[in-house]
């Protein structure tokens, strides 16, 4: 009796394994070859354990865009090719920008910086070109617009490096490339994200924010000086 039960359990396990394998095979057949090759780069770019995800975008919508566009599939498939030179990666980036713009519903843009601008203008532009910009930006969610070009490029470089490691995971040394060249910096003996390269703000805007005109600072000093004297008189 026990032998029969053991045999039935083994048969059941084999049946479940075959069913599982058939299900996987069915999914694989439904996915085209270009889609299959693009999945590693796609997953690394849209968010994984080693690369931040696009806030509130998940995987379903990006994957829907991927399935509908062969160009996107081809470019994501090139990520992880170790012989990919810098110029080729820049060409991939142009397509990735278009993909990101569509992800954020900036469908008329192929450049993420332009997409950011168009999305902002569509919500806040004045009705009259001669009208002053007076609208109050209340509760504006920065995650509703795509990342800037500099930030997106670092995201792509990390995705490329991660894809190389994954595609060569069977090797003793998956890659000899330096992660510091691919979207990370080293801090306290740890690799952390290099979010962007260059200034966070345009120099002109940064100057306007950080620099106080000398006349204003002099006025402030005079007011504080007068305030001190007034307080002295009050004490008397």
PDB file of C-alpha atoms in Angstrom:
ATOM      1  CA  UNK A   1       0.000   0.000   0.000  1.00  0.00           C
ATOM      2  CA  UNK A   2       2.788   2.401   0.930  1.00  0.00           C
ATOM      3  CA  UNK A   3       4.595   1.589  -2.300  1.00  0.00           C
ATOM      4  CA  UNK A   4       1.461   2.454  -4.269  1.00  0.00           C
ATOM      5  CA  UNK A   5       1.105   5.772  -2.431  1.00  0.00           C
ATOM      6  CA  UNK A   6       4.746   6.638  -3.070  1.00  0.00           C
ATOM      7  CA  UNK A   7       4.367   5.774  -6.736  1.00  0.00           C
ATOM      8  CA  UNK A   8       1.258   7.958  -6.983  1.00  0.00           C
ATOM      9  CA  UNK A   9       3.047  10.875  -5.315  1.00  0.00           C
ATOM     10  CA  UNK A  10       5.984  10.588  -7.701  1.00  0.00           C
ATOM     11  CA  UNK A  11       3.607  10.387 -10.645  1.00  0.00           C
ATOM     12  CA  UNK A  12       1.748  13.452  -9.399  1.00  0.00           C
ATOM     13  CA  UNK A  13       4.999  15.417  -9.039  1.00  0.00           C
ATOM     14  CA  UNK A  14       6.067  14.447 -12.547  1.00  0.00           C
ATOM     15  CA  UNK A  15       2.659  15.476 -13.882  1.00  0.00           C
ATOM     16  CA  UNK A  16       2.890  18.866 -12.164  1.00  0.00           C
ATOM     17  CA  UNK A  17       6.395  19.399 -13.532  1.00  0.00           C
ATOM     18  CA  UNK A  18       5.299  18.536 -17.074  1.00  0.00           C
ATOM     19  CA  UNK A  19       2.297  20.859 -16.734  1.00  0.00           C
ATOM     20  CA  UNK A  20       4.576  23.649 -15.520  1.00  0.00           C
ATOM     21  CA  UNK A  21       7.032  23.085 -18.368  1.00  0.00           C
ATOM     22  CA  UNK A  22       4.215  23.133 -20.914  1.00  0.00           C
ATOM     23  CA  UNK A  23       2.889  26.392 -19.471  1.00  0.00           C
ATOM     24  CA  UNK A  24       6.337  27.979 -19.739  1.00  0.00           C
ATOM     25  CA  UNK A  25       6.728  26.664 -23.286  1.00  0.00           C
ATOM     26  CA  UNK A  26       3.341  28.113 -24.224  1.00  0.00           C
ATOM     27  CA  UNK A  27       4.353  31.542 -22.911  1.00  0.00           C
ATOM     28  CA  UNK A  28       7.669  31.321 -24.747  1.00  0.00           C
ATOM     29  CA  UNK A  29       5.892  30.525 -28.009  1.00  0.00           C
ATOM     30  CA  UNK A  30       3.602  33.513 -27.563  1.00  0.00           C
ATOM     31  CA  UNK A  31       6.555  35.845 -27.142  1.00  0.00           C
ATOM     32  CA  UNK A  32       8.381  36.666 -30.346  1.00  0.00           C
ATOM     33  CA  UNK A  33      12.144  36.205 -30.594  1.00  0.00           C
ATOM     34  CA  UNK A  34      12.888  39.932 -30.471  1.00  0.00           C
ATOM     35  CA  UNK A  35      10.686  40.317 -27.420  1.00  0.00           C
ATOM     36  CA  UNK A  36      12.486  37.482 -25.670  1.00  0.00           C
ATOM     37  CA  UNK A  37      15.909  38.988 -26.316  1.00  0.00           C
ATOM     38  CA  UNK A  38      14.762  42.403 -25.125  1.00  0.00           C
ATOM     39  CA  UNK A  39      13.447  41.260 -21.741  1.00  0.00           C
ATOM     40  CA  UNK A  40      16.781  41.384 -19.894  1.00  0.00           C
ATOM     41  CA  UNK A  41      17.562  44.958 -20.918  1.00  0.00           C
ATOM     42  CA  UNK A  42      13.936  45.980 -20.462  1.00  0.00           C
ATOM     43  CA  UNK A  43      13.789  44.620 -16.910  1.00  0.00           C
ATOM     44  CA  UNK A  44      17.117  46.212 -15.964  1.00  0.00           C
ATOM     45  CA  UNK A  45      16.010  49.594 -17.325  1.00  0.00           C
ATOM     46  CA  UNK A  46      12.467  49.750 -15.939  1.00  0.00           C
ATOM     47  CA  UNK A  47      13.543  48.827 -12.420  1.00  0.00           C
ATOM     48  CA  UNK A  48      15.176  45.923 -10.620  1.00  0.00           C
ATOM     49  CA  UNK A  49      17.164  45.246  -7.449  1.00  0.00           C
ATOM     50  CA  UNK A  50      20.096  47.222  -8.842  1.00  0.00           C
ATOM     51  CA  UNK A  51      18.374  50.064 -10.701  1.00  0.00           C
ATOM     52  CA  UNK A  52      15.564  52.357  -9.500  1.00  0.00           C
ATOM     53  CA  UNK A  53      12.113  51.962 -11.019  1.00  0.00           C
ATOM     54  CA  UNK A  54      10.049  54.716 -12.599  1.00  0.00           C
ATOM     55  CA  UNK A  55       7.704  55.874  -9.855  1.00  0.00           C
ATOM     56  CA  UNK A  56       4.156  54.598 -10.206  1.00  0.00           C
ATOM     57  CA  UNK A  57       4.788  53.047 -13.645  1.00  0.00           C
ATOM     58  CA  UNK A  58       5.276  49.411 -12.698  1.00  0.00           C
ATOM     59  CA  UNK A  59       5.977  46.822 -15.393  1.00  0.00           C
ATOM     60  CA  UNK A  60       2.635  46.277 -17.114  1.00  0.00           C
ATOM     61  CA  UNK A  61       2.374  49.562 -19.003  1.00  0.00           C
ATOM     62  CA  UNK A  62       6.055  49.622 -20.050  1.00  0.00           C
ATOM     63  CA  UNK A  63       5.760  46.013 -21.249  1.00  0.00           C
ATOM     64  CA  UNK A  64       2.657  46.881 -23.274  1.00  0.00           C
ATOM     65  CA  UNK A  65       4.664  49.593 -25.036  1.00  0.00           C
ATOM     66  CA  UNK A  66       7.494  47.145 -25.621  1.00  0.00           C
ATOM     67  CA  UNK A  67       5.259  44.509 -27.200  1.00  0.00           C
ATOM     68  CA  UNK A  68       3.723  46.990 -29.633  1.00  0.00           C
ATOM     69  CA  UNK A  69       6.979  48.442 -30.938  1.00  0.00           C
ATOM     70  CA  UNK A  70       9.662  46.346 -32.646  1.00  0.00           C
ATOM     71  CA  UNK A  71      12.117  49.252 -32.562  1.00  0.00           C
ATOM     72  CA  UNK A  72      11.934  49.336 -28.769  1.00  0.00           C
ATOM     73  CA  UNK A  73      12.455  45.570 -28.645  1.00  0.00           C
ATOM     74  CA  UNK A  74      15.531  45.743 -30.858  1.00  0.00           C
ATOM     75  CA  UNK A  75      17.173  48.513 -28.852  1.00  0.00           C
ATOM     76  CA  UNK A  76      16.516  46.884 -25.479  1.00  0.00           C
ATOM     77  CA  UNK A  77      17.928  43.649 -26.894  1.00  0.00           C
ATOM     78  CA  UNK A  78      21.258  45.373 -27.589  1.00  0.00           C
ATOM     79  CA  UNK A  79      21.714  46.199 -23.903  1.00  0.00           C
ATOM     80  CA  UNK A  80      24.147  43.762 -22.361  1.00  0.00           C
ATOM     81  CA  UNK A  81      26.331  43.400 -25.444  1.00  0.00           C
ATOM     82  CA  UNK A  82      29.792  44.002 -24.041  1.00  0.00           C
ATOM     83  CA  UNK A  83      31.211  45.109 -27.386  1.00  0.00           C
ATOM     84  CA  UNK A  84      28.675  47.940 -27.618  1.00  0.00           C
ATOM     85  CA  UNK A  85      30.683  51.113 -28.192  1.00  0.00           C
ATOM     86  CA  UNK A  86      29.797  54.524 -26.789  1.00  0.00           C
ATOM     87  CA  UNK A  87      28.361  55.859 -30.059  1.00  0.00           C
ATOM     88  CA  UNK A  88      26.082  52.835 -30.353  1.00  0.00           C
ATOM     89  CA  UNK A  89      24.903  53.286 -26.774  1.00  0.00           C
ATOM     90  CA  UNK A  90      24.055  56.898 -27.593  1.00  0.00           C
ATOM     91  CA  UNK A  91      21.978  55.696 -30.549  1.00  0.00           C
ATOM     92  CA  UNK A  92      20.160  53.289 -28.256  1.00  0.00           C
ATOM     93  CA  UNK A  93      19.560  56.197 -25.889  1.00  0.00           C
ATOM     94  CA  UNK A  94      17.711  58.131 -28.589  1.00  0.00           C
ATOM     95  CA  UNK A  95      15.180  55.310 -28.906  1.00  0.00           C
ATOM     96  CA  UNK A  96      15.004  54.869 -25.134  1.00  0.00           C
ATOM     97  CA  UNK A  97      14.077  58.547 -24.841  1.00  0.00           C
ATOM     98  CA  UNK A  98      11.183  57.988 -27.228  1.00  0.00           C
ATOM     99  CA  UNK A  99      10.091  54.965 -25.180  1.00  0.00           C
ATOM    100  CA  UNK A 100      10.215  57.004 -21.962  1.00  0.00           C
ATOM    101  CA  UNK A 101       8.235  59.870 -23.486  1.00  0.00           C
ATOM    102  CA  UNK A 102       5.485  57.453 -24.497  1.00  0.00           C
ATOM    103  CA  UNK A 103       5.567  55.918 -21.037  1.00  0.00           C
ATOM    104  CA  UNK A 104       4.701  59.351 -19.615  1.00  0.00           C
ATOM    105  CA  UNK A 105       2.133  60.139 -22.346  1.00  0.00           C
ATOM    106  CA  UNK A 106       4.344  62.732 -24.012  1.00  0.00           C
ATOM    107  CA  UNK A 107       3.686  60.977 -27.308  1.00  0.00           C
ATOM    108  CA  UNK A 108       4.621  63.897 -29.555  1.00  0.00           C
ATOM    109  CA  UNK A 109       8.122  64.131 -28.086  1.00  0.00           C
ATOM    110  CA  UNK A 110      11.183  62.022 -28.807  1.00  0.00           C
ATOM    111  CA  UNK A 111      13.402  63.927 -26.363  1.00  0.00           C
ATOM    112  CA  UNK A 112      12.720  63.617 -22.625  1.00  0.00           C
ATOM    113  CA  UNK A 113      13.649  67.219 -21.859  1.00  0.00           C
ATOM    114  CA  UNK A 114      11.201  68.383 -24.505  1.00  0.00           C
ATOM    115  CA  UNK A 115       8.633  65.929 -23.140  1.00  0.00           C
ATOM    116  CA  UNK A 116       9.039  67.365 -19.643  1.00  0.00           C
ATOM    117  CA  UNK A 117       8.500  70.860 -21.003  1.00  0.00           C
ATOM    118  CA  UNK A 118       5.466  69.908 -23.084  1.00  0.00           C
ATOM    119  CA  UNK A 119       3.779  68.130 -20.174  1.00  0.00           C
ATOM    120  CA  UNK A 120       4.387  71.089 -17.881  1.00  0.00           C
ATOM    121  CA  UNK A 121       3.183  73.630 -20.440  1.00  0.00           C
ATOM    122  CA  UNK A 122       0.030  71.639 -21.189  1.00  0.00           C
ATOM    123  CA  UNK A 123      -1.031  72.118 -17.563  1.00  0.00           C
ATOM    124  CA  UNK A 124       0.303  75.560 -16.721  1.00  0.00           C
ATOM    125  CA  UNK A 125       0.621  77.664 -19.868  1.00  0.00           C
ATOM    126  CA  UNK A 126      -1.351  80.949 -19.846  1.00  0.00           C
ATOM    127  CA  UNK A 127      -4.354  81.262 -22.122  1.00  0.00           C
ATOM    128  CA  UNK A 128      -2.891  84.438 -23.621  1.00  0.00           C
ATOM    129  CA  UNK A 129       0.731  84.769 -24.724  1.00  0.00           C
ATOM    130  CA  UNK A 130       0.833  88.282 -23.256  1.00  0.00           C
ATOM    131  CA  UNK A 131      -0.486  87.098 -19.911  1.00  0.00           C
ATOM    132  CA  UNK A 132       1.924  86.966 -16.989  1.00  0.00           C
ATOM    133  CA  UNK A 133       2.676  83.603 -15.434  1.00  0.00           C
ATOM    134  CA  UNK A 134       0.482  83.851 -12.355  1.00  0.00           C
ATOM    135  CA  UNK A 135      -0.831  80.328 -11.858  1.00  0.00           C
ATOM    136  CA  UNK A 136      -0.034  78.794  -8.525  1.00  0.00           C
ATOM    137  CA  UNK A 137       1.634  75.418  -8.776  1.00  0.00           C
ATOM    138  CA  UNK A 138      -0.072  73.562  -5.964  1.00  0.00           C
ATOM    139  CA  UNK A 139       0.652  69.888  -5.300  1.00  0.00           C
ATOM    140  CA  UNK A 140       2.582  69.471  -8.518  1.00  0.00           C
ATOM    141  CA  UNK A 141       3.819  65.882  -8.670  1.00  0.00           C
ATOM    142  CA  UNK A 142       7.282  65.827 -10.227  1.00  0.00           C
ATOM    143  CA  UNK A 143       6.941  62.081 -10.798  1.00  0.00           C
ATOM    144  CA  UNK A 144       4.254  62.816 -13.401  1.00  0.00           C
ATOM    145  CA  UNK A 145       6.925  64.007 -15.834  1.00  0.00           C
ATOM    146  CA  UNK A 146       9.825  61.904 -17.135  1.00  0.00           C
ATOM    147  CA  UNK A 147      13.318  62.216 -15.670  1.00  0.00           C
ATOM    148  CA  UNK A 148      15.628  64.703 -17.339  1.00  0.00           C
ATOM    149  CA  UNK A 149      17.994  63.562 -20.070  1.00  0.00           C
ATOM    150  CA  UNK A 150      21.056  63.524 -17.816  1.00  0.00           C
ATOM    151  CA  UNK A 151      19.325  61.343 -15.227  1.00  0.00           C
ATOM    152  CA  UNK A 152      17.809  59.000 -17.804  1.00  0.00           C
ATOM    153  CA  UNK A 153      21.207  58.468 -19.412  1.00  0.00           C
ATOM    154  CA  UNK A 154      22.670  57.252 -16.120  1.00  0.00           C
ATOM    155  CA  UNK A 155      19.673  54.921 -15.768  1.00  0.00           C
ATOM    156  CA  UNK A 156      20.448  53.494 -19.205  1.00  0.00           C
ATOM    157  CA  UNK A 157      24.153  53.040 -18.439  1.00  0.00           C
ATOM    158  CA  UNK A 158      23.322  51.101 -15.288  1.00  0.00           C
ATOM    159  CA  UNK A 159      20.825  48.971 -17.214  1.00  0.00           C
ATOM    160  CA  UNK A 160      23.501  48.177 -19.800  1.00  0.00           C
ATOM    161  CA  UNK A 161      26.015  47.127 -17.141  1.00  0.00           C
ATOM    162  CA  UNK A 162      23.441  45.027 -15.260  1.00  0.00           C
ATOM    163  CA  UNK A 163      22.401  43.327 -18.506  1.00  0.00           C
ATOM    164  CA  UNK A 164      26.017  42.431 -19.235  1.00  0.00           C
ATOM    165  CA  UNK A 165      26.330  40.775 -15.822  1.00  0.00           C
ATOM    166  CA  UNK A 166      23.064  38.868 -16.249  1.00  0.00           C
ATOM    167  CA  UNK A 167      23.853  37.693 -19.776  1.00  0.00           C
ATOM    168  CA  UNK A 168      27.249  36.431 -18.622  1.00  0.00           C
ATOM    169  CA  UNK A 169      26.171  35.093 -15.231  1.00  0.00           C
ATOM    170  CA  UNK A 170      27.428  31.612 -16.148  1.00  0.00           C
ATOM    171  CA  UNK A 171      31.000  32.910 -16.375  1.00  0.00           C
ATOM    172  CA  UNK A 172      33.428  33.096 -13.487  1.00  0.00           C
ATOM    173  CA  UNK A 173      33.923  36.804 -14.208  1.00  0.00           C
ATOM    174  CA  UNK A 174      30.811  38.159 -15.963  1.00  0.00           C
ATOM    175  CA  UNK A 175      32.460  41.459 -16.899  1.00  0.00           C
ATOM    176  CA  UNK A 176      35.666  43.437 -16.543  1.00  0.00           C
ATOM    177  CA  UNK A 177      33.927  46.793 -16.965  1.00  0.00           C
ATOM    178  CA  UNK A 178      34.146  49.313 -14.139  1.00  0.00           C
ATOM    179  CA  UNK A 179      30.747  50.138 -12.563  1.00  0.00           C
ATOM    180  CA  UNK A 180      32.050  53.656 -11.887  1.00  0.00           C
ATOM    181  CA  UNK A 181      31.804  54.215 -15.646  1.00  0.00           C
ATOM    182  CA  UNK A 182      28.217  52.988 -15.739  1.00  0.00           C
ATOM    183  CA  UNK A 183      26.029  55.039 -13.447  1.00  0.00           C
ATOM    184  CA  UNK A 184      27.479  54.473  -9.985  1.00  0.00           C
ATOM    185  CA  UNK A 185      29.808  56.370  -7.691  1.00  0.00           C
ATOM    186  CA  UNK A 186      31.699  55.062  -4.684  1.00  0.00           C
ATOM    187  CA  UNK A 187      30.914  56.409  -1.219  1.00  0.00           C
ATOM    188  CA  UNK A 188      32.222  54.903   2.020  1.00  0.00           C
ATOM    189  CA  UNK A 189      33.310  51.712   0.236  1.00  0.00           C
ATOM    190  CA  UNK A 190      29.857  51.273  -1.301  1.00  0.00           C
ATOM    191  CA  UNK A 191      28.457  51.820  -4.768  1.00  0.00           C
ATOM    192  CA  UNK A 192      25.585  54.314  -4.852  1.00  0.00           C
ATOM    193  CA  UNK A 193      23.609  55.697  -7.767  1.00  0.00           C
ATOM    194  CA  UNK A 194      25.075  58.479  -9.822  1.00  0.00           C
ATOM    195  CA  UNK A 195      21.811  60.268 -10.455  1.00  0.00           C
ATOM    196  CA  UNK A 196      23.042  62.723 -13.061  1.00  0.00           C
ATOM    197  CA  UNK A 197      26.162  64.365 -14.411  1.00  0.00           C
ATOM    198  CA  UNK A 198      26.779  68.104 -14.274  1.00  0.00           C
ATOM    199  CA  UNK A 199      24.945  70.869 -12.435  1.00  0.00           C
ATOM    200  CA  UNK A 200      21.570  70.156 -10.894  1.00  0.00           C
ATOM    201  CA  UNK A 201      20.238  73.502 -12.128  1.00  0.00           C
ATOM    202  CA  UNK A 202      21.203  75.685 -15.085  1.00  0.00           C
ATOM    203  CA  UNK A 203      23.909  78.097 -13.984  1.00  0.00           C
ATOM    204  CA  UNK A 204      21.782  81.185 -14.610  1.00  0.00           C
ATOM    205  CA  UNK A 205      18.880  79.866 -12.517  1.00  0.00           C
ATOM    206  CA  UNK A 206      21.238  78.704  -9.783  1.00  0.00           C
ATOM    207  CA  UNK A 207      22.805  82.156  -9.624  1.00  0.00           C
ATOM    208  CA  UNK A 208      19.402  83.802  -9.317  1.00  0.00           C
ATOM    209  CA  UNK A 209      18.452  81.538  -6.433  1.00  0.00           C
ATOM    210  CA  UNK A 210      21.700  81.523  -4.474  1.00  0.00           C
ATOM    211  CA  UNK A 211      23.014  85.061  -4.924  1.00  0.00           C
ATOM    212  CA  UNK A 212      21.480  87.987  -3.052  1.00  0.00           C
ATOM    213  CA  UNK A 213      22.018  91.442  -4.594  1.00  0.00           C
ATOM    214  CA  UNK A 214      24.472  93.550  -2.607  1.00  0.00           C
ATOM    215  CA  UNK A 215      21.948  96.372  -2.245  1.00  0.00           C
ATOM    216  CA  UNK A 216      19.495  93.987  -0.588  1.00  0.00           C
ATOM    217  CA  UNK A 217      22.121  92.663   1.785  1.00  0.00           C
ATOM    218  CA  UNK A 218      23.156  96.227   2.692  1.00  0.00           C
ATOM    219  CA  UNK A 219      19.539  97.134   3.391  1.00  0.00           C
ATOM    220  CA  UNK A 220      19.236  94.082   5.618  1.00  0.00           C
ATOM    221  CA  UNK A 221      22.357  95.114   7.527  1.00  0.00           C
ATOM    222  CA  UNK A 222      21.037  98.659   7.999  1.00  0.00           C
ATOM    223  CA  UNK A 223      17.703  97.368   9.227  1.00  0.00           C
ATOM    224  CA  UNK A 224      19.338  94.988  11.683  1.00  0.00           C
ATOM    225  CA  UNK A 225      21.662  97.785  12.853  1.00  0.00           C
ATOM    226  CA  UNK A 226      18.725 100.120  13.419  1.00  0.00           C
ATOM    227  CA  UNK A 227      16.810  97.385  15.167  1.00  0.00           C
ATOM    228  CA  UNK A 228      19.678  96.895  17.612  1.00  0.00           C
ATOM    229  CA  UNK A 229      19.780 100.609  18.434  1.00  0.00           C
ATOM    230  CA  UNK A 230      16.014 100.730  18.843  1.00  0.00           C
ATOM    231  CA  UNK A 231      16.137  97.854  21.274  1.00  0.00           C
ATOM    232  CA  UNK A 232      18.846  99.653  23.253  1.00  0.00           C
ATOM    233  CA  UNK A 233      16.615 102.703  23.577  1.00  0.00           C
ATOM    234  CA  UNK A 234      13.693 100.518  24.583  1.00  0.00           C
ATOM    235  CA  UNK A 235      15.752  99.001  27.383  1.00  0.00           C
ATOM    236  CA  UNK A 236      16.496 102.461  28.706  1.00  0.00           C
TER     237      UNK A 236
END
